[in-house]
Amino acid sequence: MTDPVDAVAERAGSGVDRRTILGALAGAGSAALAGCGSDSGPGSDPDTDSASDTDSDSDSTPDDAETRTLDSERLDELAARFAPTLYFDAAEPWFPTDPRPYATEEGGETVVDGFTAFDGYHERYDAAGEPPDPTVFYNGVRYANSPLAVVQFWLYSAFDQFTTNFHWHDWEVLHVFVDLDTGDPQLYVASSHSRSVPNNEFLDPDPETVPRILTELGSHSSTLSVNEVPDRFRRVGQDELLADITNTTIDTVEDLLGIPIAYGLPRDEGMRLPFVVPEYEGAPIYDHPDLPSVSADSLIDDALAIRSLDALASPPTDLPLRETGVAFRHAERDDPVAAETADSVIAYDLVESAALEHISAFTGPQLSFEFAVPEAVENAVAGHITTTGVPWDQPRYENPALDVSAGNHRSELADRYGAIAERESFADAAADRFDGVVARVTRAVETDEAPDGEGLTTTDAVTESVVLIESDPEAIPTFGGGVAVANGVPPGDHRLTVNGAGQAPHSETLTVAADEPVTAAGVEAEIPLVARENTQKVEISDAETDTDVTRTAIEDDFAGRIYESAVEGSDAVYVHAGGAYTTEVRDADDEIGAYRVNPKPPGAGGDDGDDGDDGDAEPAPIRIERPETGAASLADYVADVAEETRAAVAAAAQAGGGANGNGGSGGPSNAVNGLERALAAAVDAAERAAKRAREGDGAGTERQLANVLDRIARIEERIAAAREGLPPGLANAAGKRVEQATRRVEQAQNAKKL
């Protein structure tokens, strides 16, 4: 696998903290899309660290009241009362532990080195046969002149392995907002997995119920469980069970995606989530000589892991879903529910985080994984992260309200407590600079409505995917069945790439507008991916033509438009080999050209284009090397698609296989023959129109295009009459192609360029 690409290895520092990013979207709708990662260079953790890790900007952050340390006795009381029970996946290798055994002195400072902690943790685990030093740390503050207080529970793990990132050290946090006058909890805020979506938050939890955290396998992001099923996550309440989050979203986003936005727990929501093996200096991390106690068995189980995203021919469908294994409970409190739910229960010590504040850094080198970008010559970008920062240096350590990421929750706290500022003061200023990008990742598969191998539909994803916006090379996971949300994306042009296990990469360039709260990626917020075993690469380049291509799009006969992107002269797209496509190009003058792309046209036989003897070799790309725009290109396209359809109709007539088996003389067979003749006439008329256009004969082109429309009208009549004599898929395809041809003729008539 590749090392990080220099051009994208460093994030562009915005100098704007997390609360500003949230405010940008908070001002646009009913609530904010949130971010749970930092303005991250080295030292940030996308699982938990907020952009409040950087110094706050007084012009863009809420003016919350100052906080002071809670009385020690009251803090201990609250910590013991709200100490959460933690539920872990049966395959989890890294449990909350105490980092102090791995601390060393370097240059007069106390640090925890990644190699030391990772190797030491596994050495101690193997020796004891159980998780070493189970510990949860706590910190508490109260807001000045207010009854509002917060107790924080900090969880340290020695390593993080996830598909979108992996790194040494990991810190997660649960904030419990409490009213000191009533003693009632007001809000739970649990660490999300991505800075691009809100934390998992719940307003007004039951005061009598111990907080429960469902910990994501490997990444340790924290999902709340407040419903009656202790070890299961519910995004939306149903069957009389509570939802585990009370986040609301921007109306536009909910309209596009249909669900409340929060990372949640994908494997608990029925989605497969493959984990990737982390690498250091081009080799699996367990091969490093400084990690003698770490082996392949130390990482996420092989049943859930893949060597790389492109290691499979198709998305994995046999990955195990979430299964509860171990529960952690506070050592001074029994938890009979955990005992009934988990295979084993481990008691953890509750230690004040002040005992760690002498540690100045958690260190470790960058780790990487491969991320493919489908350019004409395949590139690879390595998403990576280094280490986490220390919690006690983060602004949210003193002002936990900075981590309230759902706008409805912050507004509610502001209504109840004067110590929490309203957000309007900073949302408006931020909205000019930041925005969100959303999409749903789906699968492209063949449809039964089309001729065999010549038409697609899109369906739900079977695995979650990985999304990268190259202006911010911190990859983010999808959640909730393929939902992708990238928050805090500056206005301008951005390249967005999606990788999925066993699927070809998708890449597009999109424009984020400063005055729009949400930008939909893909086509109408949908990005279909293709299994690698079914891919066909389409390449477009204007290097050998005078046409300056600025935008491309691809439409399948049945699935419709499945790809659209701005380009700079060239593009590469992976499509499904079982589709039949119209490839559209636009130039700098917004003139349009179109090309027929059918990887497996009728009569093509087997794997056409496979340029090697290896049956597993990827087919040679289909190349459009001299793209044109204007009337001639569009007329040529109509001639091509009409001839393709004519040939298929002629083959069907010869085979004698209609919907009712009517292939004899008379009846449907006559109608089929009439359809073939009508298609042949359209081919002739379209070729004449293209010829007139290339000769510069504007009037002649116009006459011939009108003639083409007349021929298409006759085709439509013939299709209706011939339907019983054609295979159903071909009849459907002919109708779809006529609609496409009609649109392209009309574009040719409106073209300013012959």
CSV table of C-alpha atoms in Angstrom, one decimal, residues 341-722:
chain,number,residue,atom,x,y,z
A,341,THR,CA,-26.8,-9.3,29.0
A,342,ALA,CA,-23.1,-9.8,28.6
A,343,ASP,CA,-21.0,-12.9,28.5
A,344,SER,CA,-18.8,-11.5,31.2
A,345,VAL,CA,-18.7,-8.4,33.4
A,346,ILE,CA,-15.6,-6.7,34.4
A,347,ALA,CA,-15.4,-4.1,37.3
A,348,TYR,CA,-13.5,-0.9,36.5
A,349,ASP,CA,-11.9,1.6,38.8
A,350,LEU,CA,-13.1,5.1,38.8
A,351,VAL,CA,-10.2,7.6,38.9
A,352,GLU,CA,-10.2,11.3,38.8
A,353,SER,CA,-8.5,12.5,35.5
A,354,ALA,CA,-6.5,15.0,37.5
A,355,ALA,CA,-4.2,12.0,38.2
A,356,LEU,CA,-3.2,12.1,34.5
A,357,GLU,CA,-2.7,15.8,33.9
A,358,HIS,CA,1.1,15.5,34.3
A,359,ILE,CA,1.1,13.6,30.9
A,360,SER,CA,1.9,16.2,28.2
A,361,ALA,CA,1.4,14.1,25.1
A,362,PHE,CA,0.4,10.8,23.5
A,363,THR,CA,2.8,10.1,20.6
A,364,GLY,CA,3.2,7.8,17.6
A,365,PRO,CA,4.0,7.9,13.9
A,366,GLN,CA,1.5,8.0,11.1
A,367,LEU,CA,-0.3,4.9,10.0
A,368,SER,CA,-1.9,4.5,6.5
A,369,PHE,CA,-4.3,2.6,4.3
A,370,GLU,CA,-4.9,2.6,0.5
A,371,PHE,CA,-7.6,4.8,-1.0
A,372,ALA,CA,-8.1,4.5,-4.7
A,373,VAL,CA,-9.0,7.5,-6.9
A,374,PRO,CA,-10.3,6.4,-10.4
A,375,GLU,CA,-8.3,8.7,-12.6
A,376,ALA,CA,-7.2,7.7,-16.1
A,377,VAL,CA,-4.0,6.5,-14.4
A,378,GLU,CA,-5.1,5.2,-11.1
A,379,ASN,CA,-3.9,7.2,-8.1
A,380,ALA,CA,-4.0,6.3,-4.5
A,381,VAL,CA,-4.4,8.5,-1.5
A,382,ALA,CA,-3.6,7.3,2.0
A,383,GLY,CA,-6.0,8.5,4.7
A,384,HIS,CA,-4.2,8.6,8.0
A,385,ILE,CA,-4.2,9.9,11.6
A,386,THR,CA,-1.5,10.1,14.1
A,387,THR,CA,-2.4,10.2,17.8
A,388,THR,CA,-4.9,11.8,20.1
A,389,GLY,CA,-4.4,15.0,22.0
A,390,VAL,CA,-4.5,15.1,25.8
A,391,PRO,CA,-8.1,15.8,27.0
A,392,TRP,CA,-7.0,18.2,29.7
A,393,ASP,CA,-5.6,20.6,27.1
A,394,GLN,CA,-8.9,20.8,25.2
A,395,PRO,CA,-11.3,23.7,25.7
A,396,ARG,CA,-14.2,21.2,26.2
A,397,TYR,CA,-12.4,19.9,29.3
A,398,GLU,CA,-13.3,23.2,31.0
A,399,ASN,CA,-16.4,24.0,28.9
A,400,PRO,CA,-18.2,20.7,28.0
A,401,ALA,CA,-21.0,22.7,26.3
A,402,LEU,CA,-18.6,23.0,23.3
A,403,ASP,CA,-19.3,19.3,22.7
A,404,VAL,CA,-23.0,19.7,22.4
A,405,SER,CA,-23.4,19.1,18.7
A,406,ALA,CA,-27.1,18.8,18.0
A,407,GLY,CA,-28.5,22.3,17.7
A,408,ASN,CA,-31.8,21.5,19.3
A,409,HIS,CA,-29.9,20.4,22.5
A,410,ARG,CA,-27.8,23.5,22.8
A,411,SER,CA,-30.9,25.6,22.3
A,412,GLU,CA,-32.7,23.7,25.0
A,413,LEU,CA,-29.8,24.1,27.5
A,414,ALA,CA,-29.7,27.9,26.6
A,415,ASP,CA,-33.4,28.2,27.4
A,416,ARG,CA,-33.0,26.5,30.8
A,417,TYR,CA,-29.7,28.0,31.9
A,418,GLY,CA,-28.4,31.5,31.4
A,419,ALA,CA,-24.9,30.1,31.6
A,420,ILE,CA,-25.2,28.6,28.1
A,421,ALA,CA,-25.2,31.1,25.3
A,422,GLU,CA,-27.6,31.2,22.4
A,423,ARG,CA,-25.9,30.3,19.1
A,424,GLU,CA,-27.2,33.1,16.8
A,425,SER,CA,-24.2,35.3,17.7
A,426,PHE,CA,-21.7,33.0,16.1
A,427,ALA,CA,-23.8,30.9,13.6
A,428,ASP,CA,-24.3,33.7,11.1
A,429,ALA,CA,-20.6,34.6,10.8
A,430,ALA,CA,-19.6,31.0,10.3
A,431,ALA,CA,-22.3,30.3,7.6
A,432,ASP,CA,-20.4,32.3,5.1
A,433,ARG,CA,-17.4,30.0,5.2
A,434,PHE,CA,-18.6,26.4,5.9
A,435,ASP,CA,-21.1,24.0,4.5
A,436,GLY,CA,-22.1,20.4,4.5
A,437,VAL,CA,-22.0,17.7,1.8
A,438,VAL,CA,-24.4,14.8,2.0
A,439,ALA,CA,-25.2,11.7,-0.1
A,440,ARG,CA,-26.5,8.1,0.2
A,441,VAL,CA,-24.2,5.4,-1.1
A,442,THR,CA,-26.0,2.6,-2.9
A,443,ARG,CA,-25.3,-0.4,-5.1
A,444,ALA,CA,-25.7,-0.6,-8.9
A,445,VAL,CA,-27.1,-4.0,-9.9
A,446,GLU,CA,-28.7,-5.4,-13.1
A,447,THR,CA,-32.4,-5.1,-13.4
A,448,ASP,CA,-34.8,-7.7,-14.6
A,449,GLU,CA,-36.7,-5.0,-16.5
A,450,ALA,CA,-33.9,-4.7,-19.1
A,451,PRO,CA,-32.4,-7.1,-21.7
A,452,ASP,CA,-29.8,-9.4,-20.1
A,453,GLY,CA,-26.7,-7.3,-19.3
A,454,GLU,CA,-28.1,-4.0,-20.6
A,455,GLY,CA,-29.7,-2.2,-17.8
A,456,LEU,CA,-29.4,-1.3,-14.1
A,457,THR,CA,-31.2,-0.4,-11.0
A,458,THR,CA,-29.8,0.9,-7.7
A,459,THR,CA,-30.5,-0.8,-4.3
A,460,ASP,CA,-29.4,-0.4,-0.7
A,461,ALA,CA,-25.8,-0.9,0.2
A,462,VAL,CA,-24.8,-4.1,2.0
A,463,THR,CA,-21.7,-2.6,3.6
A,464,GLU,CA,-20.7,0.9,4.9
A,465,SER,CA,-18.2,2.8,2.8
A,466,VAL,CA,-15.4,5.3,3.2
A,467,VAL,CA,-15.6,8.9,1.9
A,468,LEU,CA,-12.7,11.3,1.4
A,469,ILE,CA,-12.8,14.9,0.4
A,470,GLU,CA,-9.3,15.7,-0.8
A,471,SER,CA,-9.3,19.2,0.7
A,472,ASP,CA,-9.5,17.4,4.1
A,473,PRO,CA,-7.7,14.1,3.8
A,474,GLU,CA,-9.3,12.6,6.9
A,475,ALA,CA,-11.6,9.9,5.6
A,476,ILE,CA,-15.1,9.6,7.1
A,477,PRO,CA,-17.3,6.5,7.4
A,478,THR,CA,-20.8,6.2,6.1
A,479,PHE,CA,-23.5,5.2,8.6
A,480,GLY,CA,-27.2,4.3,8.8
A,481,GLY,CA,-27.0,2.2,5.6
A,482,GLY,CA,-24.7,4.2,3.4
A,483,VAL,CA,-25.4,7.8,4.6
A,484,ALA,CA,-22.4,10.1,4.0
A,485,VAL,CA,-22.2,13.5,5.7
A,486,ALA,CA,-19.1,15.7,5.4
A,487,ASN,CA,-19.5,18.8,7.5
A,488,GLY,CA,-17.4,22.0,7.5
A,489,VAL,CA,-16.5,21.8,3.8
A,490,PRO,CA,-15.4,25.3,2.7
A,491,PRO,CA,-17.1,26.9,-0.3
A,492,GLY,CA,-15.5,26.1,-3.7
A,493,ASP,CA,-14.7,23.1,-5.8
A,494,HIS,CA,-13.8,19.8,-4.1
A,495,ARG,CA,-13.0,16.3,-5.2
A,496,LEU,CA,-15.1,13.7,-3.4
A,497,THR,CA,-14.1,10.0,-3.5
A,498,VAL,CA,-15.9,7.0,-2.2
A,499,ASN,CA,-14.3,3.6,-1.6
A,500,GLY,CA,-16.2,0.5,-0.5
A,501,ALA,CA,-14.9,-3.0,0.3
A,502,GLY,CA,-15.1,-5.1,-2.9
A,503,GLN,CA,-16.3,-2.2,-4.9
A,504,ALA,CA,-14.7,0.1,-7.5
A,505,PRO,CA,-14.0,3.6,-6.4
A,506,HIS,CA,-16.3,6.6,-7.3
A,507,SER,CA,-14.8,10.0,-7.6
A,508,GLU,CA,-16.4,13.3,-8.6
A,509,THR,CA,-15.8,17.1,-8.4
A,510,LEU,CA,-18.5,19.1,-6.9
A,511,THR,CA,-19.0,22.8,-6.0
A,512,VAL,CA,-20.0,23.8,-2.5
A,513,ALA,CA,-21.8,27.2,-2.5
A,514,ALA,CA,-21.5,29.6,0.4
A,515,ASP,CA,-25.2,30.5,0.3
A,516,GLU,CA,-26.5,26.9,0.4
A,517,PRO,CA,-26.7,25.0,3.7
A,518,VAL,CA,-26.4,21.6,2.1
A,519,THR,CA,-24.7,20.3,-1.0
A,520,ALA,CA,-25.9,17.0,-2.4
A,521,ALA,CA,-23.2,14.9,-3.9
A,522,GLY,CA,-23.7,12.3,-6.6
A,523,VAL,CA,-26.9,12.6,-8.6
A,524,GLU,CA,-29.8,13.9,-6.4
A,525,ALA,CA,-27.7,12.8,-3.3
A,526,GLU,CA,-27.2,9.2,-4.5
A,527,ILE,CA,-23.8,7.6,-5.3
A,528,PRO,CA,-24.1,4.1,-6.7
A,529,LEU,CA,-21.0,1.9,-6.4
A,530,VAL,CA,-20.2,-1.2,-8.5
A,531,ALA,CA,-18.8,-4.5,-7.4
A,532,ARG,CA,-15.2,-4.9,-8.7
A,533,GLU,CA,-16.1,-8.2,-10.5
A,534,ASN,CA,-18.7,-6.3,-12.6
A,535,THR,CA,-16.8,-3.1,-13.4
A,536,GLN,CA,-16.1,-1.5,-16.7
A,537,LYS,CA,-13.9,1.6,-16.7
A,538,VAL,CA,-14.9,4.5,-19.0
A,539,GLU,CA,-12.2,7.1,-19.8
A,540,ILE,CA,-12.8,10.5,-21.4
A,541,SER,CA,-10.0,12.8,-22.5
A,542,ASP,CA,-10.0,16.0,-24.6
A,543,ALA,CA,-6.2,15.9,-25.1
A,544,GLU,CA,-6.5,15.1,-28.8
A,545,THR,CA,-9.4,17.4,-29.7
A,546,ASP,CA,-10.1,21.1,-29.7
A,547,THR,CA,-13.1,20.6,-27.4
A,548,ASP,CA,-12.5,21.8,-23.8
A,549,VAL,CA,-14.5,19.3,-21.7
A,550,THR,CA,-15.6,20.8,-18.4
A,551,ARG,CA,-18.4,18.4,-17.3
A,552,THR,CA,-19.3,14.8,-17.8
A,553,ALA,CA,-22.3,12.6,-16.9
A,554,ILE,CA,-23.4,9.0,-17.4
A,555,GLU,CA,-27.0,7.7,-17.7
A,556,ASP,CA,-28.0,4.1,-17.7
A,557,ASP,CA,-31.0,3.2,-19.9
A,558,PHE,CA,-33.0,2.1,-16.9
A,559,ALA,CA,-31.4,3.5,-13.8
A,560,GLY,CA,-31.2,7.0,-15.3
A,561,ARG,CA,-28.4,9.4,-14.5
A,562,ILE,CA,-26.0,7.7,-12.1
A,563,TYR,CA,-22.9,10.0,-12.4
A,564,GLU,CA,-22.2,13.7,-12.9
A,565,SER,CA,-19.0,15.7,-12.3
A,566,ALA,CA,-17.1,18.8,-13.2
A,567,VAL,CA,-13.8,17.8,-15.0
A,568,GLU,CA,-10.7,19.5,-16.3
A,569,GLY,CA,-10.5,17.8,-19.7
A,570,SER,CA,-10.4,14.2,-18.6
A,571,ASP,CA,-12.4,11.9,-16.5
A,572,ALA,CA,-12.5,8.2,-15.5
A,573,VAL,CA,-15.6,6.4,-14.2
A,574,TYR,CA,-16.3,2.8,-13.1
A,575,VAL,CA,-19.6,1.6,-14.4
A,576,HIS,CA,-21.4,-1.7,-14.2
A,577,ALA,CA,-20.6,-3.9,-17.2
A,578,GLY,CA,-24.2,-5.0,-17.1
A,579,GLY,CA,-25.5,-1.6,-18.0
A,580,ALA,CA,-26.1,0.3,-21.3
A,581,TYR,CA,-25.1,4.0,-21.1
A,582,THR,CA,-25.3,7.4,-22.6
A,583,THR,CA,-22.1,9.4,-21.8
A,584,GLU,CA,-22.7,13.1,-21.9
A,585,VAL,CA,-19.9,15.8,-22.2
A,586,ARG,CA,-20.2,19.5,-21.9
A,587,ASP,CA,-17.7,22.1,-23.0
A,588,ALA,CA,-16.7,25.5,-21.7
A,589,ASP,CA,-19.6,27.1,-23.7
A,590,ASP,CA,-22.1,24.6,-22.2
A,591,GLU,CA,-22.5,22.9,-25.5
A,592,ILE,CA,-23.4,19.2,-25.2
A,593,GLY,CA,-22.1,16.1,-26.9
A,594,ALA,CA,-23.2,12.4,-26.3
A,595,TYR,CA,-21.7,9.0,-26.9
A,596,ARG,CA,-23.2,5.5,-26.7
A,597,VAL,CA,-21.4,3.2,-24.3
A,598,ASN,CA,-22.6,-0.4,-24.1
A,599,PRO,CA,-20.0,-2.8,-22.6
A,600,LYS,CA,-21.9,-5.9,-23.6
A,601,PRO,CA,-24.1,-5.0,-26.7
A,602,PRO,CA,-26.1,-7.9,-28.3
A,603,GLY,CA,-23.9,-10.3,-30.1
A,604,ALA,CA,-20.7,-9.2,-28.3
A,605,GLY,CA,-20.1,-12.6,-26.8
A,606,GLY,CA,-18.1,-13.0,-23.7
A,607,ASP,CA,-15.7,-10.7,-21.9
A,608,ASP,CA,-15.1,-8.3,-24.8
A,609,GLY,CA,-12.1,-6.1,-24.2
A,610,ASP,CA,-10.2,-8.4,-21.8
A,611,ASP,CA,-6.7,-7.7,-23.0
A,612,GLY,CA,-5.1,-10.5,-21.0
A,613,ASP,CA,-5.3,-14.3,-20.8
A,614,ASP,CA,-6.1,-14.2,-17.1
A,615,GLY,CA,-9.9,-14.6,-16.7
A,616,ASP,CA,-9.7,-12.3,-13.6
A,617,ALA,CA,-8.1,-9.4,-15.5
A,618,GLU,CA,-10.0,-6.2,-15.6
A,619,PRO,CA,-11.5,-5.4,-19.1
A,620,ALA,CA,-9.6,-2.8,-21.1
A,621,PRO,CA,-11.1,0.7,-20.5
A,622,ILE,CA,-13.7,2.0,-23.0
A,623,ARG,CA,-12.0,5.3,-24.2
A,624,ILE,CA,-13.7,8.4,-25.6
A,625,GLU,CA,-10.5,10.1,-26.8
A,626,ARG,CA,-11.8,12.8,-29.1
A,627,PRO,CA,-15.0,14.1,-27.6
A,628,GLU,CA,-17.1,16.6,-29.5
A,629,THR,CA,-20.0,18.8,-28.6
A,630,GLY,CA,-22.7,20.2,-30.7
A,631,ALA,CA,-25.3,19.0,-33.2
A,632,ALA,CA,-23.0,16.6,-35.1
A,633,SER,CA,-22.1,14.7,-31.9
A,634,LEU,CA,-25.7,14.5,-30.8
A,635,ALA,CA,-26.9,13.3,-34.2
A,636,ASP,CA,-24.2,10.6,-34.3
A,637,TYR,CA,-25.3,9.4,-30.9
A,638,VAL,CA,-28.9,9.1,-32.0
A,639,ALA,CA,-27.7,7.1,-35.1
A,640,ASP,CA,-25.7,4.8,-32.8
A,641,VAL,CA,-28.4,4.1,-30.3
A,642,ALA,CA,-31.0,3.6,-33.0
A,643,GLU,CA,-28.7,1.2,-34.9
A,644,GLU,CA,-27.9,-0.7,-31.7
A,645,THR,CA,-31.6,-1.1,-31.0
A,646,ARG,CA,-32.4,-2.1,-34.7
A,647,ALA,CA,-29.8,-4.8,-34.5
A,648,ALA,CA,-31.3,-6.2,-31.3
A,649,VAL,CA,-34.8,-6.1,-32.8
A,650,ALA,CA,-33.6,-7.9,-35.9
A,651,ALA,CA,-32.0,-10.6,-33.8
A,652,ALA,CA,-35.2,-11.0,-31.8
A,653,ALA,CA,-37.2,-11.3,-34.9
A,654,GLN,CA,-34.9,-13.9,-36.3
A,655,ALA,CA,-35.0,-15.9,-33.1
A,656,GLY,CA,-38.7,-15.7,-33.0
A,657,GLY,CA,-39.0,-15.2,-29.3
A,658,GLY,CA,-41.6,-12.6,-28.3
A,659,ALA,CA,-43.4,-12.2,-25.0
A,660,ASN,CA,-45.9,-14.9,-26.1
A,661,GLY,CA,-43.5,-16.8,-28.4
A,662,ASN,CA,-45.0,-15.3,-31.5
A,663,GLY,CA,-42.3,-15.4,-34.0
A,664,GLY,CA,-44.1,-16.7,-37.0
A,665,SER,CA,-45.6,-14.9,-40.0
A,666,GLY,CA,-48.2,-12.2,-39.5
A,667,GLY,CA,-49.4,-10.6,-36.3
A,668,PRO,CA,-46.6,-9.6,-33.9
A,669,SER,CA,-43.8,-10.6,-36.3
A,670,ASN,CA,-45.0,-8.1,-38.9
A,671,ALA,CA,-45.1,-5.4,-36.2
A,672,VAL,CA,-41.5,-6.3,-35.2
A,673,ASN,CA,-40.4,-6.1,-38.8
A,674,GLY,CA,-42.1,-2.7,-39.0
A,675,LEU,CA,-40.2,-1.6,-35.9
A,676,GLU,CA,-36.9,-2.6,-37.4
A,677,ARG,CA,-37.6,-0.6,-40.6
A,678,ALA,CA,-38.6,2.4,-38.5
A,679,LEU,CA,-35.4,2.2,-36.6
A,680,ALA,CA,-33.3,1.8,-39.8
A,681,ALA,CA,-35.0,5.0,-41.2
A,682,ALA,CA,-34.1,6.9,-38.0
A,683,VAL,CA,-30.5,5.7,-38.3
A,684,ASP,CA,-30.4,7.0,-41.9
A,685,ALA,CA,-32.0,10.4,-40.9
A,686,ALA,CA,-29.6,10.9,-37.9
A,687,GLU,CA,-26.5,10.1,-40.1
A,688,ARG,CA,-27.7,12.6,-42.6
A,689,ALA,CA,-28.1,15.2,-39.9
A,690,ALA,CA,-24.6,14.6,-38.6
A,691,LYS,CA,-23.2,14.9,-42.1
A,692,ARG,CA,-24.9,18.2,-42.7
A,693,ALA,CA,-23.7,19.5,-39.4
A,694,ARG,CA,-20.1,18.6,-40.1
A,695,GLU,CA,-20.4,20.3,-43.5
A,696,GLY,CA,-21.5,23.5,-41.7
A,697,ASP,CA,-24.9,23.4,-43.3
A,698,GLY,CA,-27.1,24.8,-40.6
A,699,ALA,CA,-30.3,24.8,-42.5
A,700,GLY,CA,-29.8,21.3,-43.8
A,701,THR,CA,-29.0,20.1,-40.3
A,702,GLU,CA,-32.2,21.7,-39.0
A,703,ARG,CA,-34.3,20.0,-41.6
A,704,GLN,CA,-32.7,16.6,-41.0
A,705,LEU,CA,-33.1,16.9,-37.2
A,706,ALA,CA,-36.8,17.5,-37.8
A,707,ASN,CA,-36.9,14.5,-40.0
A,708,VAL,CA,-35.2,12.4,-37.2
A,709,LEU,CA,-38.0,13.5,-34.8
A,710,ASP,CA,-40.6,12.3,-37.3
A,711,ARG,CA,-38.9,9.0,-37.5
A,712,ILE,CA,-38.7,8.7,-33.7
A,713,ALA,CA,-42.5,9.3,-33.5
A,714,ARG,CA,-43.0,6.4,-35.9
A,715,ILE,CA,-40.7,4.2,-33.8
A,716,GLU,CA,-42.8,5.0,-30.7
A,717,GLU,CA,-45.9,3.8,-32.6
A,718,ARG,CA,-44.1,0.7,-33.8
A,719,ILE,CA,-42.9,-0.2,-30.3
A,720,ALA,CA,-46.5,-0.3,-29.0
A,721,ALA,CA,-47.6,-2.5,-31.9
A,722,ALA,CA,-44.6,-4.8,-31.7
